Every structure is written in structure tokens, then in C-alpha cells.
Amino acid sequence: MKTLIVVGHPDLDGSSTQAFLQASAAGVPTAQWHPLTLNVAAERQALLAAERIVLQFPLYWYAAPAMVQEWLATVWTTRFAQQLAGKSLGVVVSLGRPLRDFHPGGAVGVSLDALLSPFAALAQTAKMTLLPPLAIAQFAYQIDAQRARLLVQYQQYLGLTVPSSFSAQAAWWQTQLAQQPQAALLAETLATRQARLESLRATLAEVKGDD
Amino acid sequence: MKTLIVVGHPDLDGSSTQAFLQASAAGVPTAQWHPLTLNVAAERQALLAAERIVLQFPLYWYAAPAMVQEWLATVWTTRFAQQLAGKSLGVVVSLGRPLRDFHPGGAVGVSLDALLSPFAALAQTAKMTLLPPLAIAQFAYQIDAQRARLLVQYQQYLGLTVPSSFSAQAAWWQTQLAQQPQAALLAETLATRQARLESLRATLAEVKGDD
């Protein structure tokens, strides 16, 4: 699956979040890191060649930055959008506030889903499959363990057909681990556990079928 | 009450909706028609001088156009926003689709409230009072009666402290009608009815008090 990462950040070189994501994306051979431009023909060609389009930006005053809106208005016209039907659309958004602020009663008072609803509408209009957003809150304050988890989540978001499926994630881990000889044993253990889990699930389905 | 209308339209001269709104706003002496600029000092001075700030724009791909986002990022910084506490914030949004599209199950699949939620979050952060949005759907297809109604709604949105209050609307009509000699009788009738309505309301309150 080819993935195009459309990066819209007003200060790309100064962003440690984006530097981290770019390094992480380099580990996904099928994903293309693509800071957006307003070259309409080139942008459209890149969009058409991808199966998944990931829009990636920081939230500025609770919305996508001006450059993303400009890009949508220029490149992604209503007519062109018709050619994107069937592709999947992801949104990777970085936040300067903690996630708990994005709730009624929280400091922002509005859910992140509501703030990102323009992209739900965009996906519906273009007949694309919307992925749940990947939100990165306060990257600067994240400790190493959180960043290690983010790397995995992000790579899966770029590379897995259904990033939220548990079995797809387990398969992804096996592939990753198999590539590192010292981790072969761990990969084998994981494969065994996954097999047992599937066997248990099958048994459970049979039991339920008996009701 | 001084109202600043911050107009963010990428093709202001070509928009019949905006021409209509500008002509309507001319009937409200306390409202200032102000196409946005990126002159930070001048914009901030205008914002600080207003008691009500109305952001007015067409929806482009279900969000405010790039120029509005650019203006917010440039002029309306987090620090500056603290000086806007206590003012009211309105949103006048023009739509190319009918309102019925903006519902789950509709063509857009998302409510207008959700799409405009970044402005709810903006108001909450700046401690401003958010007004319900004034949505203008498919102005080009509106017949004269609809436009006459829109003119009144828009003028009230700009001029009334609480545009959604019925008694404030009745008082507004009386003022408007008193200015036209031939309508004096109508204004008097309206005033009499409003007085009767208030008397009935008082009686009702007394009756309830007896319970």
C-alpha cells in the first residue's frame, strides 16, 4: 500500500515533532514524506499515485493551518476530489495542549473529533475511507517510552491497511522483529501467543454458536 | 454597542452575498465593515475598540478559508487574545450547500456546529461570549422574501446585545418603524401588543407564584 504523507507545517525545519515523524516514516518503505507545495499538477499526480493520503499538521487555533487550507482550495478541488474515491484518508495532528483539554468541560471545551470534523466531511464528499486521527499531544514533553510507542503507532498508521486492527498490529510486530536476528526468539513467542489467541477465539465462537 | 465585521472572503468583489451583507451593514451605524488585512497593529486596534467581533467568511472545504486562518495566526495571537475577554464573538458563514446537508446522514455528514467548533474553542480560550452562528445557505438561490428576512437577521446580529432575544427583536422593530413616518401606526400597534404580551407574562408569573 502506497502512502503519501502531505506535511503542512509553517515551520517545518524548526519542528522537533516533524523531525521525529520524518525519521519514523523513513522506516516505512511504502510511505512517501511530502511537504506540500502549490504545484497543482505535481501534487495531483502524487495524490493519484497513493492508496492512502495522510494529512499531517499542527493545530493552529483549533484548525488546520492556513497553508493546508490554501493547498486544499488550490489542489484538491471538488472536481479533482472525485478521482480520490476509494482511497483512505488519515489525519496526523500535533497539539500544544494535553488531550484531556479537548472535551466539554475541559480547557478547550470541544472534542478533537469536532475540531477535525471538516476532514470527516471532506472524506465523505470524496468517498474516501476516513481513518481515526492520530493525535500527538505535547511531543516536547514526551519521555522516551512515549516516543517509542509513538514511532510504532505512526509507522502502523502509515503502513497497515487497517491500523486499528489488533491482528494486523501483531503481524506487523512479527515482521519487524524477524528483521532483527537477536529478536527472533521474541518474534517466535509472539507468533505462538497470537496463534493461541486465535485458537481461543475460534473456540469461543464455537461455544457461542452452541447457544 | 460597537461591532467590527471582520470579512475574510478570497473574492470579495465577486461575491453577491458579501455585497448584500455590506449594503445591509450600512443600515447599522454602530457596525464597521472591515475586510481583514495583515496589518497587525491596525487590526488589533480595531478589535480592541469593538464590543462585538463578527467573523464573516464562506466555508471552503468545510472550514474557514486560508486567509482567515492566516489572520488568526498573525493578528490574534494567544497573548493578544487575553485582551478580548468579555467581548462577544459572532460567526457569519455563507454556504454553497443547503442547510439540510449539514447533518449526520446528510450529504456532508457533519453538523455545521461541529464544523464551526474551532470558533467555540477560540471564544472559550479568549473568554469571549460566543453567539449562535448566522448561516447563509445558497444566497444566489434565495428569493426576495428570504433576502428581506436575511437583511433583518443580519442587522439584528450586528446590532442587538442579545440577537436571539424576542423582546430585543421587538424593540428593534419599533425603532426601525418609528423612523419611517408612514409606518408610525404599525410601530404603535407593535408597541401596544408588546406591552400586552409583557402584561400577560407578568400575570402568568403571578399565577405561577400562587401555586
Coordinates of C-alpha atoms in Angstrom, one line a residue:
Chain A
M1 CA 0.0 0.0 0.0
K2 CA 1.5 3.3 -1.1
T3 CA 1.1 6.2 1.4
L4 CA 1.5 9.9 0.7
I5 CA 2.3 12.0 3.8
V6 CA 1.2 15.5 3.0
V7 CA 3.0 17.6 5.5
G8 CA 1.7 21.1 6.2
H9 CA 3.8 22.8 8.8
P10 CA 4.5 26.6 8.7
D11 CA 7.9 26.0 10.4
L12 CA 8.9 22.5 9.3
D13 CA 12.6 22.8 9.9
G14 CA 12.1 24.2 13.4
S15 CA 9.7 21.4 14.5
S16 CA 11.1 18.5 16.6
T17 CA 7.8 16.7 16.2
Q18 CA 8.1 16.7 12.4
A19 CA 11.8 15.7 12.5
F20 CA 10.8 12.7 14.7
L21 CA 7.9 11.8 12.4
Q22 CA 10.2 12.1 9.3
A23 CA 12.8 9.8 10.8
S24 CA 10.0 7.3 11.8
A25 CA 8.5 7.4 8.3
A26 CA 11.9 6.5 6.8
G27 CA 11.3 3.1 8.4
V28 CA 8.2 2.5 6.2
P29 CA 9.4 1.9 2.6
T30 CA 6.0 2.3 1.1
A31 CA 5.4 5.8 2.6
Q32 CA 6.5 9.0 0.9
W33 CA 7.3 12.1 3.0
H34 CA 5.9 15.0 1.1
P35 CA 5.9 18.6 2.4
L36 CA 3.1 20.2 0.5
T37 CA 3.6 22.6 -2.4
L38 CA 1.2 24.6 -4.6
N39 CA 2.4 22.9 -7.8
V40 CA -1.1 21.7 -8.7
A41 CA 0.0 19.1 -11.4
A42 CA 2.7 17.5 -9.3
E43 CA 0.6 17.4 -6.2
R44 CA -2.3 15.8 -8.0
Q45 CA 0.0 13.2 -9.6
A46 CA 1.3 12.3 -6.1
L47 CA -2.2 12.1 -4.7
L48 CA -3.5 9.9 -7.5
A49 CA -0.5 7.5 -7.2
A50 CA -1.2 6.9 -3.4
E51 CA -3.7 4.5 -1.9
R52 CA -3.6 6.2 1.5
I53 CA -3.3 10.0 1.9
V54 CA -2.2 11.3 5.3
L55 CA -2.7 14.9 6.0
Q56 CA -0.2 15.9 8.8
F57 CA -0.2 19.3 10.5
P58 CA -0.2 21.1 13.9
L59 CA -3.4 22.5 15.1
Y60 CA -3.4 26.4 15.0
W61 CA -6.3 28.0 16.8
Y62 CA -8.0 24.6 16.8
A63 CA -7.9 24.2 13.0
A64 CA -5.5 23.2 10.2
P65 CA -3.0 25.9 9.4
A66 CA -3.6 28.4 6.6
M67 CA -1.2 26.6 4.2
V68 CA -3.3 23.4 4.5
Q69 CA -6.5 25.3 3.7
E70 CA -4.7 27.0 0.8
W71 CA -3.5 23.7 -0.5
L72 CA -7.0 22.2 -0.3
A73 CA -8.5 25.1 -2.1
T74 CA -5.9 25.1 -4.8
V75 CA -5.0 21.4 -5.4
W76 CA -7.9 19.5 -4.0
T77 CA -10.8 21.0 -6.0
T78 CA -14.3 19.5 -5.9
R79 CA -13.9 18.1 -9.4
F80 CA -10.4 16.6 -8.7
A81 CA -11.7 15.1 -5.4
Q82 CA -13.9 12.7 -7.4
Q83 CA -10.7 10.9 -8.6
L84 CA -9.8 10.1 -5.0
A85 CA -12.8 7.8 -4.3
G86 CA -11.9 4.6 -2.6
K87 CA -8.5 5.8 -1.1
S88 CA -8.1 6.1 2.6
L89 CA -7.6 9.4 4.3
G90 CA -5.6 9.8 7.6
V91 CA -5.1 12.8 9.7
V92 CA -1.9 13.1 11.9
V93 CA -2.3 16.2 14.1
S94 CA 0.1 17.6 16.7
L95 CA -1.2 19.5 19.7
G96 CA 0.3 22.0 22.0
R97 CA -2.1 21.0 24.8
P98 CA -2.8 17.7 26.6
L99 CA -5.6 15.6 25.2
R100 CA -7.7 16.0 28.3
D101 CA -8.3 19.7 27.4
F102 CA -10.2 18.6 24.3
H103 CA -13.5 17.7 26.0
P104 CA -16.7 19.6 27.0
G105 CA -15.7 20.9 30.4
G106 CA -12.0 20.9 29.5
A107 CA -9.9 24.0 28.8
V108 CA -10.7 23.9 25.1
G109 CA -14.3 22.8 25.7
V110 CA -14.7 21.0 22.4
S111 CA -13.7 17.5 21.3
L112 CA -10.8 16.8 18.9
D113 CA -13.3 14.9 16.8
A114 CA -15.4 18.0 16.4
L115 CA -12.4 20.2 15.5
L116 CA -11.3 17.6 12.9
S117 CA -14.9 17.2 11.5
P118 CA -14.0 19.2 8.3
F119 CA -11.9 16.2 7.3
A120 CA -14.7 13.8 8.0
A121 CA -16.8 15.9 5.7
L122 CA -14.0 16.0 3.1
A123 CA -13.7 12.2 3.2
Q124 CA -17.4 11.8 2.9
T125 CA -17.6 14.2 -0.1
A126 CA -14.7 12.5 -1.8
K127 CA -16.0 9.0 -1.0
M128 CA -12.8 8.2 0.8
T129 CA -12.4 5.9 3.9
L130 CA -11.6 8.0 6.9
L131 CA -9.1 6.7 9.5
P132 CA -9.4 7.6 13.1
P133 CA -7.0 10.5 13.7
L134 CA -3.5 10.0 15.2
A135 CA -3.1 12.8 17.7
I136 CA 0.3 13.7 19.1
A137 CA -0.1 15.8 22.2
Q138 CA 2.8 17.9 23.6
F139 CA 5.6 15.9 21.9
A140 CA 8.3 18.1 23.6
Y141 CA 7.3 16.8 27.0
Q142 CA 7.1 13.1 25.9
I143 CA 9.6 10.7 27.6
D144 CA 11.5 8.1 25.6
A145 CA 9.0 5.3 26.3
Q146 CA 6.1 7.5 24.9
R147 CA 8.2 8.4 21.8
A148 CA 9.0 4.7 21.2
R149 CA 5.2 4.0 21.3
L150 CA 4.5 6.9 19.0
L151 CA 7.1 5.6 16.5
V152 CA 5.3 2.3 16.3
Q153 CA 1.8 3.9 16.2
Y154 CA 2.9 6.2 13.4
Q155 CA 4.6 3.5 11.3
Q156 CA 1.5 1.4 11.7
Y157 CA -0.7 4.3 10.7
L158 CA 1.3 4.7 7.5
G159 CA 1.7 1.1 6.6
L160 CA -1.2 -1.0 7.9
T161 CA -4.3 -1.4 5.8
V162 CA -6.4 -1.3 9.0
P163 CA -4.1 0.4 11.6
S164 CA -6.6 -0.2 14.4
S165 CA -6.9 -4.0 13.9
F166 CA -5.2 -6.0 16.6
S167 CA -4.2 -8.9 14.4
A168 CA -2.7 -6.6 11.8
Q169 CA -0.6 -5.0 14.6
A170 CA 0.6 -8.4 15.8
A171 CA 1.6 -9.4 12.3
W172 CA 3.4 -6.1 11.9
W173 CA 5.4 -6.8 15.1
Q174 CA 6.4 -10.2 13.8
T175 CA 7.7 -8.8 10.6
Q176 CA 9.6 -6.1 12.4
L177 CA 11.2 -8.4 14.9
A178 CA 12.1 -11.1 12.4
Q179 CA 14.3 -8.5 10.7
Q180 CA 16.4 -8.3 13.9
P181 CA 18.3 -11.6 14.5
Q182 CA 18.6 -11.0 18.3
A183 CA 14.8 -10.6 18.5
A184 CA 14.0 -13.9 16.7
L185 CA 13.0 -15.6 19.9
L186 CA 10.7 -12.8 20.9
A187 CA 9.1 -12.9 17.4
E188 CA 8.5 -16.6 17.8
T189 CA 7.0 -16.2 21.2
L190 CA 4.7 -13.5 19.8
A191 CA 3.7 -15.7 16.9
T192 CA 2.9 -18.6 19.3
R193 CA 0.8 -16.4 21.5
Q194 CA -1.1 -14.9 18.6
A195 CA -1.8 -18.5 17.3
R196 CA -3.1 -19.4 20.8
L197 CA -5.2 -16.3 20.9
E198 CA -6.8 -17.1 17.5
S199 CA -7.4 -20.7 18.6
L200 CA -9.1 -19.4 21.8
R201 CA -11.2 -17.0 19.7
A202 CA -12.3 -19.9 17.4
T203 CA -13.3 -22.0 20.4
L204 CA -15.2 -19.0 21.8
A205 CA -17.1 -18.6 18.5
E206 CA -18.0 -22.3 18.6
V207 CA -19.3 -22.1 22.2
K208 CA -21.4 -19.1 21.3
G209 CA -22.6 -20.9 18.2
D210 CA -24.0 -23.7 20.5
D211 CA -26.3 -21.3 22.4
Chain B
M1 CA -22.5 48.6 21.1
K2 CA -19.7 48.8 18.5
T3 CA -19.4 45.9 16.2
L4 CA -16.4 45.1 14.0
I5 CA -17.3 42.9 11.0
V6 CA -14.0 41.1 10.0
V7 CA -14.7 40.0 6.4
G8 CA -12.5 37.2 5.1
H9 CA -13.5 36.4 1.5
P10 CA -10.9 35.4 -1.1
D11 CA -13.0 37.0 -3.8
L12 CA -14.8 39.8 -2.0
D13 CA -15.6 41.9 -5.1
G14 CA -17.0 38.9 -6.9
S15 CA -19.4 37.8 -4.1
S16 CA -23.0 38.9 -4.4
T17 CA -23.6 37.5 -0.8
Q18 CA -20.9 39.9 0.6
A19 CA -22.3 42.8 -1.5
F20 CA -25.7 42.2 0.0
L21 CA -24.3 42.0 3.5
Q22 CA -22.2 45.1 3.1
A23 CA -25.3 47.1 2.0
S24 CA -27.3 45.6 4.9
A25 CA -24.5 46.5 7.4
A26 CA -24.6 50.1 6.1
G27 CA -28.0 50.3 7.9
V28 CA -26.4 49.7 11.3
P29 CA -24.5 52.9 12.2
T30 CA -22.6 51.1 15.1
A31 CA -21.2 48.4 12.8
Q32 CA -17.9 48.8 10.9
W33 CA -17.4 46.8 7.7
H34 CA -13.8 45.7 7.8
P35 CA -12.2 43.4 5.1
L36 CA -9.3 41.8 7.0
T37 CA -5.7 42.8 6.4
L38 CA -2.5 41.6 7.9
N39 CA -1.5 45.0 9.3
V40 CA -1.2 43.7 12.9
A41 CA -1.2 47.0 14.8
A42 CA -4.3 48.4 12.9
E43 CA -6.2 45.1 13.2
R44 CA -5.6 44.9 16.9
Q45 CA -6.6 48.5 17.4
A46 CA -9.9 47.8 15.6
L47 CA -10.5 44.6 17.6
L48 CA -9.9 46.3 20.9
A49 CA -12.2 49.2 20.0
A50 CA -15.2 46.8 19.3
E51 CA -17.5 45.2 21.8
R52 CA -18.7 42.6 19.3
I53 CA -16.4 40.9 16.8
V54 CA -18.1 39.2 13.9
L55 CA -16.0 36.9 11.8
Q56 CA -17.6 36.6 8.3
F57 CA -16.5 34.1 5.6
P58 CA -17.6 31.5 3.2
L59 CA -17.0 27.8 4.1
Y60 CA -14.2 26.3 1.9
W61 CA -13.9 22.6 2.3
Y62 CA -15.9 22.8 5.4
A63 CA -13.6 25.3 7.2
A64 CA -12.7 28.9 7.3
P65 CA -10.6 30.0 4.2
A66 CA -6.8 30.2 4.5
M67 CA -6.9 34.0 4.8
V68 CA -8.9 33.8 8.0
Q69 CA -6.6 31.2 9.4
E70 CA -3.6 33.3 8.4
W71 CA -5.2 36.4 10.0
L72 CA -5.8 34.5 13.3
A73 CA -2.3 33.2 13.4
T74 CA -0.8 36.6 12.6
V75 CA -3.1 39.1 14.4
W76 CA -4.9 37.1 17.0
T77 CA -2.1 35.5 19.0
T78 CA -2.6 33.7 22.3
R79 CA -1.2 36.6 24.2
F80 CA -3.3 39.2 22.4
A81 CA -6.5 37.1 22.8
Q82 CA -6.3 37.8 26.5
Q83 CA -7.3 41.4 25.9
L84 CA -10.5 40.4 24.2
A85 CA -12.1 38.8 27.3
G86 CA -15.7 39.9 27.8
K87 CA -16.4 40.8 24.2
S88 CA -18.9 38.9 22.1
L89 CA -17.8 36.8 19.1
G90 CA -20.2 36.1 16.2
V91 CA -19.7 34.0 13.1
V92 CA -21.5 34.7 9.8
V93 CA -20.9 31.9 7.4
S94 CA -22.0 31.5 3.8
L95 CA -22.6 28.0 2.4
G96 CA -22.7 26.7 -1.1
R97 CA -25.0 23.8 0.0
P98 CA -28.4 23.7 1.7
L99 CA -28.5 23.5 5.5
R100 CA -30.1 20.0 5.3
D101 CA -26.8 18.7 4.0
F102 CA -25.1 19.5 7.3
H103 CA -26.3 16.6 9.4
P104 CA -25.3 13.0 10.1
G105 CA -26.9 11.1 7.2
G106 CA -26.8 14.2 5.0
A107 CA -24.5 14.8 2.1
V108 CA -21.9 16.4 4.3
G109 CA -22.5 14.0 7.2
V110 CA -21.4 16.5 9.8
S111 CA -23.2 19.3 11.6
L112 CA -22.4 23.0 11.0
D113 CA -21.9 23.3 14.7
A114 CA -19.1 20.7 14.6
L115 CA -17.5 22.4 11.6
L116 CA -17.6 25.7 13.4
S117 CA -16.4 24.3 16.7
P118 CA -12.9 25.8 16.3
F119 CA -14.6 29.2 16.9
A120 CA -16.3 27.8 20.0
A121 CA -12.9 26.8 21.3
L122 CA -11.4 30.2 20.3
A123 CA -14.2 32.0 22.2
Q124 CA -13.7 29.8 25.3
T125 CA -9.9 30.3 25.3
A126 CA -10.3 34.1 24.9
K127 CA -13.1 34.2 27.5
M128 CA -15.5 35.8 25.0
T129 CA -19.2 35.2 24.7
L130 CA -20.0 33.1 21.6
L131 CA -23.1 34.0 19.6
P132 CA -25.0 31.2 17.8
P133 CA -23.8 31.4 14.2
L134 CA -25.7 33.1 11.4
A135 CA -25.6 30.7 8.4
I136 CA -26.5 31.9 4.9
A137 CA -27.1 29.0 2.7
Q138 CA -27.1 29.3 -1.1
F139 CA -27.7 33.1 -1.2
A140 CA -27.8 33.0 -5.0
Y141 CA -31.0 30.9 -5.0
Q142 CA -32.8 33.0 -2.3
I143 CA -35.9 34.8 -3.3
D144 CA -36.7 38.4 -2.3
A145 CA -38.7 37.4 0.8
Q146 CA -35.8 35.3 2.0
R147 CA -33.3 38.1 1.4
A148 CA -35.6 40.6 3.2
R149 CA -35.6 38.3 6.2
L150 CA -31.8 37.8 6.0
L151 CA -31.3 41.6 6.0
V152 CA -33.2 41.9 9.3
Q153 CA -31.5 38.9 10.8
Y154 CA -28.1 40.2 9.9
Q155 CA -28.8 43.8 11.1
Q156 CA -30.0 42.3 14.4
Y157 CA -27.0 40.1 14.6
L158 CA -24.7 43.1 14.3
G159 CA -26.7 45.5 16.5
L160 CA -28.6 43.7 19.2
T161 CA -26.9 42.9 22.5
V162 CA -28.7 39.5 22.6
P163 CA -29.7 38.9 18.9
S164 CA -31.7 35.8 19.9
S165 CA -34.0 37.5 22.5
F166 CA -37.5 38.1 21.3
S167 CA -38.2 41.3 23.3
A168 CA -34.9 42.8 21.9
Q169 CA -36.1 41.9 18.4
A170 CA -39.5 43.6 19.1
A171 CA -37.8 46.7 20.4
W172 CA -35.6 46.8 17.3
W173 CA -38.6 46.7 15.0
Q174 CA -40.3 49.6 16.9
T175 CA -37.1 51.7 16.4
Q176 CA -36.9 50.8 12.8
L177 CA -40.5 51.5 12.1
A178 CA -40.6 54.8 14.1
Q179 CA -38.0 56.1 11.7
Q180 CA -40.5 55.8 8.8
P181 CA -43.4 58.2 9.2
Q182 CA -45.8 56.1 7.1
A183 CA -45.1 53.2 9.4
A184 CA -45.8 55.0 12.7
L185 CA -49.2 53.3 13.1
L186 CA -47.6 49.9 12.6
A187 CA -45.0 50.7 15.2
E188 CA -47.6 51.9 17.7
T189 CA -49.6 48.6 17.2
L190 CA -46.4 46.6 17.7
A191 CA -45.7 48.6 20.9
T192 CA -49.2 48.0 22.2
R193 CA -49.0 44.3 21.5
Q194 CA -45.6 44.0 23.1
A195 CA -47.0 45.8 26.2
R196 CA -49.9 43.4 26.4
L197 CA -47.6 40.5 26.0
E198 CA -45.5 41.7 28.9
S199 CA -48.6 42.3 31.0
L200 CA -49.7 38.7 30.2
R201 CA -46.3 37.4 31.1
A202 CA -46.5 39.3 34.5
T203 CA -49.9 37.8 35.2
L204 CA -48.7 34.4 34.3
A205 CA -45.7 34.8 36.7
E206 CA -48.2 35.9 39.5
V207 CA -50.4 32.9 38.8
K208 CA -47.4 30.6 39.0
G209 CA -46.3 32.3 42.2
D210 CA -49.7 31.4 43.8
D211 CA -49.1 27.6 43.3

